[in-house]
Coordinates of C-alpha atoms and ligand atoms in Angstrom, one line a residue:
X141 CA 171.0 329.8 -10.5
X142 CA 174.6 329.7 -12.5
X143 CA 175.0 332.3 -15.5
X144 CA 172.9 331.8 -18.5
X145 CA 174.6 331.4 -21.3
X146 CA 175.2 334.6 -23.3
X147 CA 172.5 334.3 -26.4
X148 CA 174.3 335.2 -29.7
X149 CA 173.4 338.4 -31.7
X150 CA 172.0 336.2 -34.2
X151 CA 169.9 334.4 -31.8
X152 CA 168.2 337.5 -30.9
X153 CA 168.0 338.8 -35.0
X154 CA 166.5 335.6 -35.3
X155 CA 163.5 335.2 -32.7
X156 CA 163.2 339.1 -33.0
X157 CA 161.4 339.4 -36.6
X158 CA 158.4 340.6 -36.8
X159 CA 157.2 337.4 -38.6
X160 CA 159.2 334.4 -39.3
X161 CA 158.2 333.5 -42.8
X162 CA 157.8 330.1 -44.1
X163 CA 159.9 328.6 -47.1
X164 CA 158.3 327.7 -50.5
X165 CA 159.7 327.0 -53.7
X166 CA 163.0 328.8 -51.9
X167 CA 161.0 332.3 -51.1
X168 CA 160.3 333.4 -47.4
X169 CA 156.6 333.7 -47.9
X170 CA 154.1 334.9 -45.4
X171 CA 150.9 332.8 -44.9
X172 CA 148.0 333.2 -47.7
X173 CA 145.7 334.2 -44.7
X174 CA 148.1 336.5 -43.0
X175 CA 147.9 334.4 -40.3
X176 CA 151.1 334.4 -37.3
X177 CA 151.0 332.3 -34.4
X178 CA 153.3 332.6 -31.0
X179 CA 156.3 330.2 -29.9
X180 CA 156.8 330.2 -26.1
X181 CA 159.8 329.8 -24.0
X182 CA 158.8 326.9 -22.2
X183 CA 161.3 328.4 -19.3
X184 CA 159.2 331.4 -19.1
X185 CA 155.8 331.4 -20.6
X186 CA 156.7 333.9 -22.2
X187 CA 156.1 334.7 -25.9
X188 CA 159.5 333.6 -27.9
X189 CA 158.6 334.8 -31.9
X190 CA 156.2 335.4 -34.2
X191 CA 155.5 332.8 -36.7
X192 CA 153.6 332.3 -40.1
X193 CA 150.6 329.9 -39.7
X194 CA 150.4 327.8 -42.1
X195 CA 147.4 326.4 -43.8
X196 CA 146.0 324.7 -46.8
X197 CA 146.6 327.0 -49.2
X198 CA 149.8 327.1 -47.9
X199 CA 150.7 324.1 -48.3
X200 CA 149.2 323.4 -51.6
X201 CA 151.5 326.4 -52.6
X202 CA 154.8 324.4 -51.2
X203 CA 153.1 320.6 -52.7
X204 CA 152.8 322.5 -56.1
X205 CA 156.5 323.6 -55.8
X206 CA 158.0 319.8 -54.1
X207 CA 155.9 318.2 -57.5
X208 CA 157.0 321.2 -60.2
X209 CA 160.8 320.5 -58.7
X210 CA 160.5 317.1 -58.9
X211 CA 158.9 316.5 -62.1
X212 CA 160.7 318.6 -64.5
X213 CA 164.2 317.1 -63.6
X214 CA 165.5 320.5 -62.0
X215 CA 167.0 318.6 -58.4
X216 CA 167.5 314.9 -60.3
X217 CA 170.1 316.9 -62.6
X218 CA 172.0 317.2 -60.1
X219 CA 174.8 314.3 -59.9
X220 CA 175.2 312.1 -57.5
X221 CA 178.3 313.7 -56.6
X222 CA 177.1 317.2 -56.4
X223 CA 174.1 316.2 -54.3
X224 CA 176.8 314.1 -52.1
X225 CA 178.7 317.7 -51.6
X226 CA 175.9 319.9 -51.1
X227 CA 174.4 317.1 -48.2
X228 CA 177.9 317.9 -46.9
X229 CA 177.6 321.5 -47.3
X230 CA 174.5 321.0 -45.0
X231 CA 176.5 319.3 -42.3
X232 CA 179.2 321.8 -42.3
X233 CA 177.1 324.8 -41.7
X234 CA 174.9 323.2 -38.9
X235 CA 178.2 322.8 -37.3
X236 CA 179.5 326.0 -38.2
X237 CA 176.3 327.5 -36.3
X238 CA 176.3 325.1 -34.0
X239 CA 176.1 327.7 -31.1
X240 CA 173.6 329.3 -32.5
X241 CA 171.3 326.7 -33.1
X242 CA 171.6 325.3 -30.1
X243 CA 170.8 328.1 -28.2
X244 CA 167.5 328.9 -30.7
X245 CA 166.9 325.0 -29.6
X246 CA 167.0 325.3 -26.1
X247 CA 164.9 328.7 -26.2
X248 CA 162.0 327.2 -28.2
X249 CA 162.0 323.3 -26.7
X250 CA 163.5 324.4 -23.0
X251 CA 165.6 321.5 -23.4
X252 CA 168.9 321.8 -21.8
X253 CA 172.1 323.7 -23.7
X254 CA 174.4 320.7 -22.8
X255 CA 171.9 318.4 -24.4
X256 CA 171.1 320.5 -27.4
X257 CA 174.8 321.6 -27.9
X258 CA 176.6 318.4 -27.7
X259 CA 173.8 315.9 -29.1
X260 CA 170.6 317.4 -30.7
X261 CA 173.0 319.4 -33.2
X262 CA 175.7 317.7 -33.5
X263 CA 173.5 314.6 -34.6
X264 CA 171.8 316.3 -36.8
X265 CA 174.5 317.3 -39.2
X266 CA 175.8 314.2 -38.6
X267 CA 173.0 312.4 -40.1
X268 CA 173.3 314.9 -42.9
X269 CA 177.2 313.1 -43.4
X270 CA 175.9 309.4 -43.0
X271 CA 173.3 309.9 -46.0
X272 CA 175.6 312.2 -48.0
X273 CA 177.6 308.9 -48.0
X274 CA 174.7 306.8 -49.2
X275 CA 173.8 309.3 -52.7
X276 CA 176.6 307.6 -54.5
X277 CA 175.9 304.1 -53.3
X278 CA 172.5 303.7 -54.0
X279 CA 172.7 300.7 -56.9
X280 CA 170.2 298.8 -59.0
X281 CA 170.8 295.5 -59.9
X282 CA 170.9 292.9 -62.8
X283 CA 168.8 289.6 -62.4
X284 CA 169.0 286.5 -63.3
X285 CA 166.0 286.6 -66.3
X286 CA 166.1 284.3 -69.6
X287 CA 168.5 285.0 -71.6
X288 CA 166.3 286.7 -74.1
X289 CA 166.1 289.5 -72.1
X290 CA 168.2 291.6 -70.0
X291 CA 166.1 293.1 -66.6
X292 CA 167.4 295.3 -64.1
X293 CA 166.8 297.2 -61.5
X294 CA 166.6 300.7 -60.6
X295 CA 166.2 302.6 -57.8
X296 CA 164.5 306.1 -57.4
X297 CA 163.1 308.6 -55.3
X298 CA 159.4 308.0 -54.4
X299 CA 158.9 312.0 -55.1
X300 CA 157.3 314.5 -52.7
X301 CA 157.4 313.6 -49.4
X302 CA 155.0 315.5 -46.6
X303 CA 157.0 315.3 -43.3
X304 CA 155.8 315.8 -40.3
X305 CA 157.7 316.3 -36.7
X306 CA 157.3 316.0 -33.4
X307 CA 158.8 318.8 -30.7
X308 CA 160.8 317.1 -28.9
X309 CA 164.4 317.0 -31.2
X310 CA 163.5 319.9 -33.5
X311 CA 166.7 319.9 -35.7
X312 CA 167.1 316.6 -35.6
X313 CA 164.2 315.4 -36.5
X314 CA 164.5 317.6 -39.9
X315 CA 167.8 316.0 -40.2
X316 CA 166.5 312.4 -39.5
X317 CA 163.8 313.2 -42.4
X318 CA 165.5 315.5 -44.7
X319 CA 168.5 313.9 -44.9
X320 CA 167.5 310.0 -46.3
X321 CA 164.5 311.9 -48.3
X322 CA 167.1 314.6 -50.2
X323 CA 169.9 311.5 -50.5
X324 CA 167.8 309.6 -52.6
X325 CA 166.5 312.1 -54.3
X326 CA 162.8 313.5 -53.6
X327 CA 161.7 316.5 -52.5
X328 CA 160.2 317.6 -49.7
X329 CA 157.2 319.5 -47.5
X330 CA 158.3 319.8 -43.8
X331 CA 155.5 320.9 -41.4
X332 CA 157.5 321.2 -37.9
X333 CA 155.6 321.3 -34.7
X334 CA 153.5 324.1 -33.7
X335 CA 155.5 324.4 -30.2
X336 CA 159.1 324.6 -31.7
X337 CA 159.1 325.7 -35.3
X338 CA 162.7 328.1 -34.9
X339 CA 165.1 325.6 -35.6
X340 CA 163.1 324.1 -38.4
X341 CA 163.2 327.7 -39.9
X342 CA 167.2 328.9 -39.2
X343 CA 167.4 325.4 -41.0
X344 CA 165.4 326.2 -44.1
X345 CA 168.3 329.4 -44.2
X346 CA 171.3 327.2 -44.1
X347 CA 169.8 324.7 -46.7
X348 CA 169.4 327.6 -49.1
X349 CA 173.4 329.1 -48.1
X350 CA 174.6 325.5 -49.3
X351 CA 172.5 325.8 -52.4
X352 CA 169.8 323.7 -52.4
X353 CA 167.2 324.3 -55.0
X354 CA 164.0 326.6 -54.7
X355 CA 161.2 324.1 -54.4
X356 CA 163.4 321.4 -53.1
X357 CA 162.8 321.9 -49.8
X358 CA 159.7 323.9 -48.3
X359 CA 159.3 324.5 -44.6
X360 CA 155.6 325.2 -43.7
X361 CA 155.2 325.9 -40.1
X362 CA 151.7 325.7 -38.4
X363 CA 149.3 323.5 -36.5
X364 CA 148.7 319.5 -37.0
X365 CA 145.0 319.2 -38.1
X366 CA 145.1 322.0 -40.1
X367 CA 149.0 322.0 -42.1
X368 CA 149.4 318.6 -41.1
X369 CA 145.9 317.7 -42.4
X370 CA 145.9 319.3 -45.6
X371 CA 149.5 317.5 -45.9
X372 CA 149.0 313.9 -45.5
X373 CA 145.5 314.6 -48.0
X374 CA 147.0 316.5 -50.3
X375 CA 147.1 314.5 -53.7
X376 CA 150.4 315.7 -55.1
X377 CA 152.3 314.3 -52.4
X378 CA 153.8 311.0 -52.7
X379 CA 154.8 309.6 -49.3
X380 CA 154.4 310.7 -45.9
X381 CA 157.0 310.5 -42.9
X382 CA 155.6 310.9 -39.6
X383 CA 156.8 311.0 -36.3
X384 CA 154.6 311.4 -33.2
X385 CA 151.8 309.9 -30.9
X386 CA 150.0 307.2 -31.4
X387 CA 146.7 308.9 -32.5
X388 CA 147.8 310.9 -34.5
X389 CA 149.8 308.3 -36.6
X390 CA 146.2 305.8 -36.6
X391 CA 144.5 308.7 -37.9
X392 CA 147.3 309.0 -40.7
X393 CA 147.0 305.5 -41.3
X394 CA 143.2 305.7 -41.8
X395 CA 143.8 309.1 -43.7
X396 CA 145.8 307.8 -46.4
X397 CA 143.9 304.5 -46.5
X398 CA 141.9 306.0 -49.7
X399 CA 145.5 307.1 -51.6
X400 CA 148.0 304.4 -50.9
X401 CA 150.4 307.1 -50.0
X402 CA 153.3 305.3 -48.8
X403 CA 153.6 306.1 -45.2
X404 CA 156.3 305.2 -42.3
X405 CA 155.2 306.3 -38.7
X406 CA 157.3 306.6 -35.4
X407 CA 155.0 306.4 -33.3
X408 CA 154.9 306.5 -29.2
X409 CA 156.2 304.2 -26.5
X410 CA 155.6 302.7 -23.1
X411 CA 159.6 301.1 -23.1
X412 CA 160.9 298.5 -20.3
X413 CA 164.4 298.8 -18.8
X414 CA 165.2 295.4 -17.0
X415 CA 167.8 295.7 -14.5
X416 CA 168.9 292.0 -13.0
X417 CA 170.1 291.9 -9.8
X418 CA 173.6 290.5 -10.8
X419 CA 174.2 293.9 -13.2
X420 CA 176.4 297.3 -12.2
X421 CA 174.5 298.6 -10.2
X422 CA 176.2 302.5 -10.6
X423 CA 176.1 301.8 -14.3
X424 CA 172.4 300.9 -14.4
X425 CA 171.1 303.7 -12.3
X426 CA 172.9 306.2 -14.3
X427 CA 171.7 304.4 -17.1
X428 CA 168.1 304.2 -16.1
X429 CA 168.3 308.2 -15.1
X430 CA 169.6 308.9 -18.8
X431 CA 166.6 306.4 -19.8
X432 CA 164.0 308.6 -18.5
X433 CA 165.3 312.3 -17.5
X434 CA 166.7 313.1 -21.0
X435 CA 164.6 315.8 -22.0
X436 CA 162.9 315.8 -19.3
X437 CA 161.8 312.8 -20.2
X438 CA 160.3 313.9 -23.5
X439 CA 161.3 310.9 -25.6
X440 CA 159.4 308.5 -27.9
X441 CA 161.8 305.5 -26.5
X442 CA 162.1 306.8 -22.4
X443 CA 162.4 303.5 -20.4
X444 CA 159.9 304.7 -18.2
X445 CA 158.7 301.5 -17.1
X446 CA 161.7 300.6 -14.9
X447 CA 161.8 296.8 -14.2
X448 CA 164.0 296.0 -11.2
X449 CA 164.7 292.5 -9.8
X450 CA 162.9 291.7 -6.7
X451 CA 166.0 291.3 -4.6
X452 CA 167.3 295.0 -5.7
X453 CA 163.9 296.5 -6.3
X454 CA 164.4 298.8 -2.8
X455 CA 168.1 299.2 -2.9
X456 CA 167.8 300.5 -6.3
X457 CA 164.8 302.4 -5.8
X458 CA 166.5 304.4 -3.1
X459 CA 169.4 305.2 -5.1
X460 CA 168.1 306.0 -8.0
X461 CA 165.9 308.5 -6.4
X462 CA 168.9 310.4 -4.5
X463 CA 170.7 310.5 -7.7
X464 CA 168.0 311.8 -9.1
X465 CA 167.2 314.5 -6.2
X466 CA 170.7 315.5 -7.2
X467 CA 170.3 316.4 -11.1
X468 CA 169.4 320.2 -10.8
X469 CA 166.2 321.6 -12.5
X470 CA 165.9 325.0 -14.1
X471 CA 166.4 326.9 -17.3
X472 CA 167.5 325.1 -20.4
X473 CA 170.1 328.1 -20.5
X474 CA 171.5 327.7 -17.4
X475 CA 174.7 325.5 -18.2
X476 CA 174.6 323.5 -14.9
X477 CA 170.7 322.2 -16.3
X478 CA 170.3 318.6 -16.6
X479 CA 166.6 318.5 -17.0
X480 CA 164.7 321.6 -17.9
X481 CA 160.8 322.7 -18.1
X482 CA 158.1 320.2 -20.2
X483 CA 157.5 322.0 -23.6
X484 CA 154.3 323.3 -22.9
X485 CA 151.9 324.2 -21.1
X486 CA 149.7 321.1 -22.2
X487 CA 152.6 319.3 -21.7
X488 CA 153.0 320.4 -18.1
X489 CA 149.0 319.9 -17.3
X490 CA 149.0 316.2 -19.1
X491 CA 152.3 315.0 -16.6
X492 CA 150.9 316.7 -13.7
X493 CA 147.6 314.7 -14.5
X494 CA 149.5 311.3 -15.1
X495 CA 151.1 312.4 -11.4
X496 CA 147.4 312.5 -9.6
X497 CA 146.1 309.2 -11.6
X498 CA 149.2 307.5 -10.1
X499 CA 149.3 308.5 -6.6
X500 CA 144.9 307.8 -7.0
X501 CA 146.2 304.3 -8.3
X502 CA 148.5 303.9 -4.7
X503 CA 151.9 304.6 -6.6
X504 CA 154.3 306.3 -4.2
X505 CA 156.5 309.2 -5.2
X506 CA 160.0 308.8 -3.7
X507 CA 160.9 311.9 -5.1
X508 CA 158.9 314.8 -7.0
X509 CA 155.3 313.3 -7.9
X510 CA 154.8 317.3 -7.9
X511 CA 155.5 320.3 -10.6
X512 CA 158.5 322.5 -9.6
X513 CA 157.1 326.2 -8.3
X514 CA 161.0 326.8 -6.8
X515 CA 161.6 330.5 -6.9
X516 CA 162.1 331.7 -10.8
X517 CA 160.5 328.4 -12.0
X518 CA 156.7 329.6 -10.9
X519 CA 156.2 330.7 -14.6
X520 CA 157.9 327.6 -16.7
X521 CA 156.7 324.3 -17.4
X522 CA 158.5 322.8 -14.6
X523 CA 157.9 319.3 -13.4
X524 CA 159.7 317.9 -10.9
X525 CA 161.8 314.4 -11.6
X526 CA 159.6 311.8 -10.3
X527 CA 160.4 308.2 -9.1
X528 CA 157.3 306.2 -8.2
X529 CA 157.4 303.0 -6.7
X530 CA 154.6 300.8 -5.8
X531 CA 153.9 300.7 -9.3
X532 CA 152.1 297.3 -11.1
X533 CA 152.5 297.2 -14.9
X534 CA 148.6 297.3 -15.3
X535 CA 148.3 300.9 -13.9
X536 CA 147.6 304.0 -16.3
X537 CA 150.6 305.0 -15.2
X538 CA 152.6 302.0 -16.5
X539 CA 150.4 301.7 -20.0
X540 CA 149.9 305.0 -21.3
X541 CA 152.9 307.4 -22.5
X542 CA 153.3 310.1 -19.8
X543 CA 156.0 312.0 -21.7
X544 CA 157.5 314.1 -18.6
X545 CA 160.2 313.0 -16.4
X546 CA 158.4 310.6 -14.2
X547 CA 159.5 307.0 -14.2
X548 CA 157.7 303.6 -12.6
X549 CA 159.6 301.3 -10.9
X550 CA 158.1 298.0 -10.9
X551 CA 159.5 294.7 -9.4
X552 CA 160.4 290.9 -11.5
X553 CA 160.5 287.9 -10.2
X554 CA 163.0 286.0 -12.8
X555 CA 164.3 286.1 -16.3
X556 CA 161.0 284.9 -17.7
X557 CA 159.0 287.6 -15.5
X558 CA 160.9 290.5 -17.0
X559 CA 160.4 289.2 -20.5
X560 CA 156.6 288.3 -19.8
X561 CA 156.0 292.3 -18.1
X562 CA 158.4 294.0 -20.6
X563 CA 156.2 292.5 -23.2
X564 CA 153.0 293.5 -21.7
X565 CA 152.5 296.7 -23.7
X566 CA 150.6 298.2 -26.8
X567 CA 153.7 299.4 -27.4
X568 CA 157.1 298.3 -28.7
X569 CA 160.0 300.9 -29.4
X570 CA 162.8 300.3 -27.3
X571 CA 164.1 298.7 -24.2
X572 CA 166.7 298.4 -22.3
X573 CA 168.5 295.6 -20.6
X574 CA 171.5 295.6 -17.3
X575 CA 173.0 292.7 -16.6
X576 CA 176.3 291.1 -16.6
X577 CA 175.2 287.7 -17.7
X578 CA 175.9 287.9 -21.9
X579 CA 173.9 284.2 -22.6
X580 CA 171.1 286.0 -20.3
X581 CA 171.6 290.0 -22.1
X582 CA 171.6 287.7 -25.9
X583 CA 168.2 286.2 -24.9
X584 CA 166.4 288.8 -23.1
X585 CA 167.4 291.3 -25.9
X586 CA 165.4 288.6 -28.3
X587 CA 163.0 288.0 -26.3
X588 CA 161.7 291.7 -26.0
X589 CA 159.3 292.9 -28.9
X590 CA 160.7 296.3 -29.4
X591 CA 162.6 297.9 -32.1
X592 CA 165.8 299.0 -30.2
X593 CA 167.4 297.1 -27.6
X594 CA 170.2 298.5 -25.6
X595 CA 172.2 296.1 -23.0
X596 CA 173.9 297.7 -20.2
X597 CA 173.5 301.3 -22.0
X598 CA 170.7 303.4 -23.3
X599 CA 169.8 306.0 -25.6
X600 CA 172.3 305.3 -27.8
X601 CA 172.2 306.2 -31.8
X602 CA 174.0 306.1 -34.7
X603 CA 172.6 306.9 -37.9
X604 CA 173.9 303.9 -39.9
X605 CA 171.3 301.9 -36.6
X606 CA 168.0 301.8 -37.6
X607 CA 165.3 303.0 -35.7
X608 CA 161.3 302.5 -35.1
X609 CA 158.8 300.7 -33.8
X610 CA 157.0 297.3 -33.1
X611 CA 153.6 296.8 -32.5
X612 CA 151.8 300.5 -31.9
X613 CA 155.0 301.9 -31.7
X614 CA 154.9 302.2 -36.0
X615 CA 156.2 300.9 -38.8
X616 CA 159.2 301.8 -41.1
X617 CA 162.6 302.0 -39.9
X618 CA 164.5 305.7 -40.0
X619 CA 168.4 305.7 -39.9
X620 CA 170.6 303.5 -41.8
X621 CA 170.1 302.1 -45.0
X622 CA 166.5 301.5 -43.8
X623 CA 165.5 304.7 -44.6
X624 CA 166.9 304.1 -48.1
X625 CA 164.0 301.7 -48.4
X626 CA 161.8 304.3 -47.6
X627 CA 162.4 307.0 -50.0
X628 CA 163.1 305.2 -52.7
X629 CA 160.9 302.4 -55.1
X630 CA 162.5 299.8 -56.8
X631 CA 161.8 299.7 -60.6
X632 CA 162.2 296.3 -62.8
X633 CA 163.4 297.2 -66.3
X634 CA 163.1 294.6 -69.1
X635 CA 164.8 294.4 -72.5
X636 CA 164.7 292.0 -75.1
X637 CA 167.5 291.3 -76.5
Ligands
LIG756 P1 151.2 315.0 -32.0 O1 149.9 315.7 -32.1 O2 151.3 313.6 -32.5 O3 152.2 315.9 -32.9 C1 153.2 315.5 -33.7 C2 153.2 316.2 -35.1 O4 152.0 315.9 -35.7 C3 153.1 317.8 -34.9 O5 153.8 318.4 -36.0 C4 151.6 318.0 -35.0 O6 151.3 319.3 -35.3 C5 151.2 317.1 -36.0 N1 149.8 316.7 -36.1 C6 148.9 316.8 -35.0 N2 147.7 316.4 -35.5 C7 147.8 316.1 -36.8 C8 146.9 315.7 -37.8 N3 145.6 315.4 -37.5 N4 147.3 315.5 -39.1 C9 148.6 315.7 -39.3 N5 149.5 316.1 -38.5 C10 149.1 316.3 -37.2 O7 151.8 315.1 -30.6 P2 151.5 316.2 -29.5 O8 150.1 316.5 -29.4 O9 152.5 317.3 -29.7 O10 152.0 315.4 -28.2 C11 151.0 314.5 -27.5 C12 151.7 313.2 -27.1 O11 152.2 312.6 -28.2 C13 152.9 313.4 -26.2 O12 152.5 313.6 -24.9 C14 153.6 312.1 -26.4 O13 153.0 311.1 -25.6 C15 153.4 311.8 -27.9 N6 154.5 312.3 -28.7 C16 155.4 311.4 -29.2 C17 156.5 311.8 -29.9 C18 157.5 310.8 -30.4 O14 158.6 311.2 -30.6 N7 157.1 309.6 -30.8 C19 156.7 313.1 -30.1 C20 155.8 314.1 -29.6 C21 154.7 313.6 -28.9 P3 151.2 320.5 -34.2 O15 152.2 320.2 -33.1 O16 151.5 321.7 -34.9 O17 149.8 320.4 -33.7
LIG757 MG1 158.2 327.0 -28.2

């Protein structure tokens, strides 16, 4: 195992508290029941920090706070301008503690340092820039009425919005919701997940430093039917921003039926990668590796059904799973990681099921198919990359989200094959296609039902790109101006003149 990266004094100040508190109305608060509950070092098993749980009470303390902020004009007196600076106050100091989060990052989710160092972070004040961008461009408009009247438009913030995030990019997940919400203007009740609240937390510091307002912001660690129930019912908030499974996101749906909170849900996928036989081949497997091994395949738009061209399917197969063999497994810390333990143990016992249902179902695993017991993995959350083949796109396997680096690779006949299999699934987030046909890449790519397609790359993000789902995948786009749309509501003024 290579040297661990050194953990920063304020790394260990941080996870060493006796409690993390939660933020409300900009106070570090304990829980109203007293109530802590344990992080874990997915690396480990062992207990990372002590966090309030949050609860109801809880968060009707932080709703009360998002409303009073909102409603008596305290965060909309702030200009346009200032808010632009103080959104890039934000940025600056996530990358001014970039290190530090990071390593906080890696310690809670087990995700590899060079992925949480040079993209979770990095992306999330990013996104903070991108919508610090957007608070001065955010325009109403004149329309074309009789002339005896003069109606316009304005645009504003939809008001307290409950978010709530999954655990797989902590930080940036904040950043994808906090960022569009505060732009345009609302406030805000963040509920991270119960599995990686740290980041969420060191955040909730770093928003106060650049001077956002008490109330304007409140981070309310704890668990999802409990928090995250009493969020998404809780009558003072306004809108609700999920990201997450599939169940979850239906029961949202159902929940907030009887409110007409406005909702947006990014939801879970089952994504296809089509690789044609006449694409680079080096390119696609890295690109299919990328696809599925990124945290450890812990990703809402993994391309874990794989679809190779008949005439490839065993070449590519083969060499996807020695490149793969290759990538080393271990410690998120370890600098030389490229994909580190599951998140949980939950996690770790749902993959390792998925594994046994697919080798039940005849899949074959090339490589892995197994959890990883190597000497100082026995007590992490390891699972070991897996390539199965012998997959058909009707098997568990292939229709329900695994979410642990284990990918299926199934064989196409044609063009029309690909589109017909990709297709075949509840889902519809992302996909990817290789190929080095561009008539063929243009009508695959509109073709697929998905919300993100990437041709002859994957994983790639921007925040001016929107992102979401089709189908059971969600609805509401994140990123971009898209998100302006969702946390804001048009109002139509009318004067007579
Ligand atoms: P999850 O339950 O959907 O968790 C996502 C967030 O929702 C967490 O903050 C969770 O809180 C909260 N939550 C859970 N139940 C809730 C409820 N009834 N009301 C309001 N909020 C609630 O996901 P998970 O259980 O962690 O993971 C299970 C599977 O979901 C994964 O294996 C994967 O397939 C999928 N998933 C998808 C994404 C994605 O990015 N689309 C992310 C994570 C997981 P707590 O964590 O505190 O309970
Ligand atoms: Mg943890």
């Amino acid at each position: 195992m290579g040297a661990a990266v050194q953990l920063q004094s304020a790394v260990e100040r941080f996870v060493s508290a006796p409690v993390r508190k939660m933020l409300i109305d900009g106070k570090w608060v304990e829980a109203a029941s007293g109530k802590t509950f344990e992080t874990i070092n997915p690396a480990t098993g062992q207990v990372l920090a002590r966090v309030a749980e949050g609860d109801k009470e809880d968060i009707d303390r932080a709703a009360r706070a998002a409303r009073r902020t909102f409603d008596d004009g305290r965060w909309a007196r702030f200009n346009p301008g200032e808010r632009q600076r103080l959104l890039l106050k934000i940025a600056d100091l996530i990358d001014a503690n970039g290190d530090e989060l990071a390593q906080l990052e890696t310690l809670d989710n087990g995700k590899p340092f060079m992925e949480s160092r040079h993209v979770d972070i990095p992306a999330a004040a990013e996104t903070f820039r991108y919508y610090a961008g957007w608070v001065t461009k955010i325009y109403g408009e004149t329309n074309p009425s009789d002339a005896a009247f003069f109606n316009f438009t304005l645009r504003e913030p939809v008001g307290v919005c409950g978010q709530i995030i999954p655990w797989n990019f902590p930080l940036l997940m904040c950043a994808w919701k906090l960022a569009p919400a505060l732009a345009c203007g609302n406030t805000c009740v963040l509920k991270p997940a119960e599995q990686t609240p740290l980041t969420a937390l060191r955040l909730g510091e770093l928003l106060l430093e650049a001077g956002v307002p008490a109330g304007v912001v409140n981070i309310v660690p704890g668990f999802g039917p409990t928090a995250g129930g009493a969020l998404v019912r809780h009558p003072m908030v306004d809108k609700i921003a999920f990201t997450g499974s599939t169940e979850v996101g239906k029961e949202i749906h159902r929940e907030t039926a009887s409110t007409l909170k406005r909702v947006s849900l990014e939801l879970g996928g089952k994504s296809p990668n089509i690789v044609f036989s006449d694409a680079d081949m080096d390119a696609a497997v890295q690109g299919a590796l990328l696809g599925v091994f990124f945290c450890a395949g812990q990703v809402c738009c993994a391309g874990t059904r794989l679809f190779v061209e008949q005439k490839t399917h065993d070449e590519f197969a083969d060499k996807l799973a020695k490149t793969a063999a290759g990538m080393k497994q271990g410690p998120g810390l370890d600098p030389e990681t490229r994909i580190g333990p599951l998140v949980s143990q939950e996690q770790l016992e749902r993959v390792t099921g998925y594994l046994e249902v697919g080798k039940k179902e005849g899949a074959k695993a090339l490589i892995g198919g197994e959890r990883n017991t190597a000497k100082g993995l026995e007590k992490g959350y390891y699972v070991k990359p897996t390539v199965f083949t012998g997959v058909r796109n009707d098997m568990k396997i292939a229709r329900e989200e695994i979410f642990g680096p284990v990918v299926s690779v199934i064989p196409f006949k044609d063009e029309n094959d690909a589109v017909l299999q990709g297709n075949d699934t509840a889902y519809g987030l992302a996909a990817g296609v290789w190929t080095r046909d561009v008539s063929k890449a243009h009508r695959v790519a509109r073709a697929i039902r998905a919300g993100t397609v990437w041709v002859n790359c994957y994983n790639v993000f921007d925040p001016s790109s929107p992102f979401g789902g089709y189908k059971e995948s969600g609805y509401g786009r994140e990123l971009g101006r898209y998100a302006v749309d969702l946390y804001t509501q048009v109002k139509s003024v009318w004067l007579q003149i």
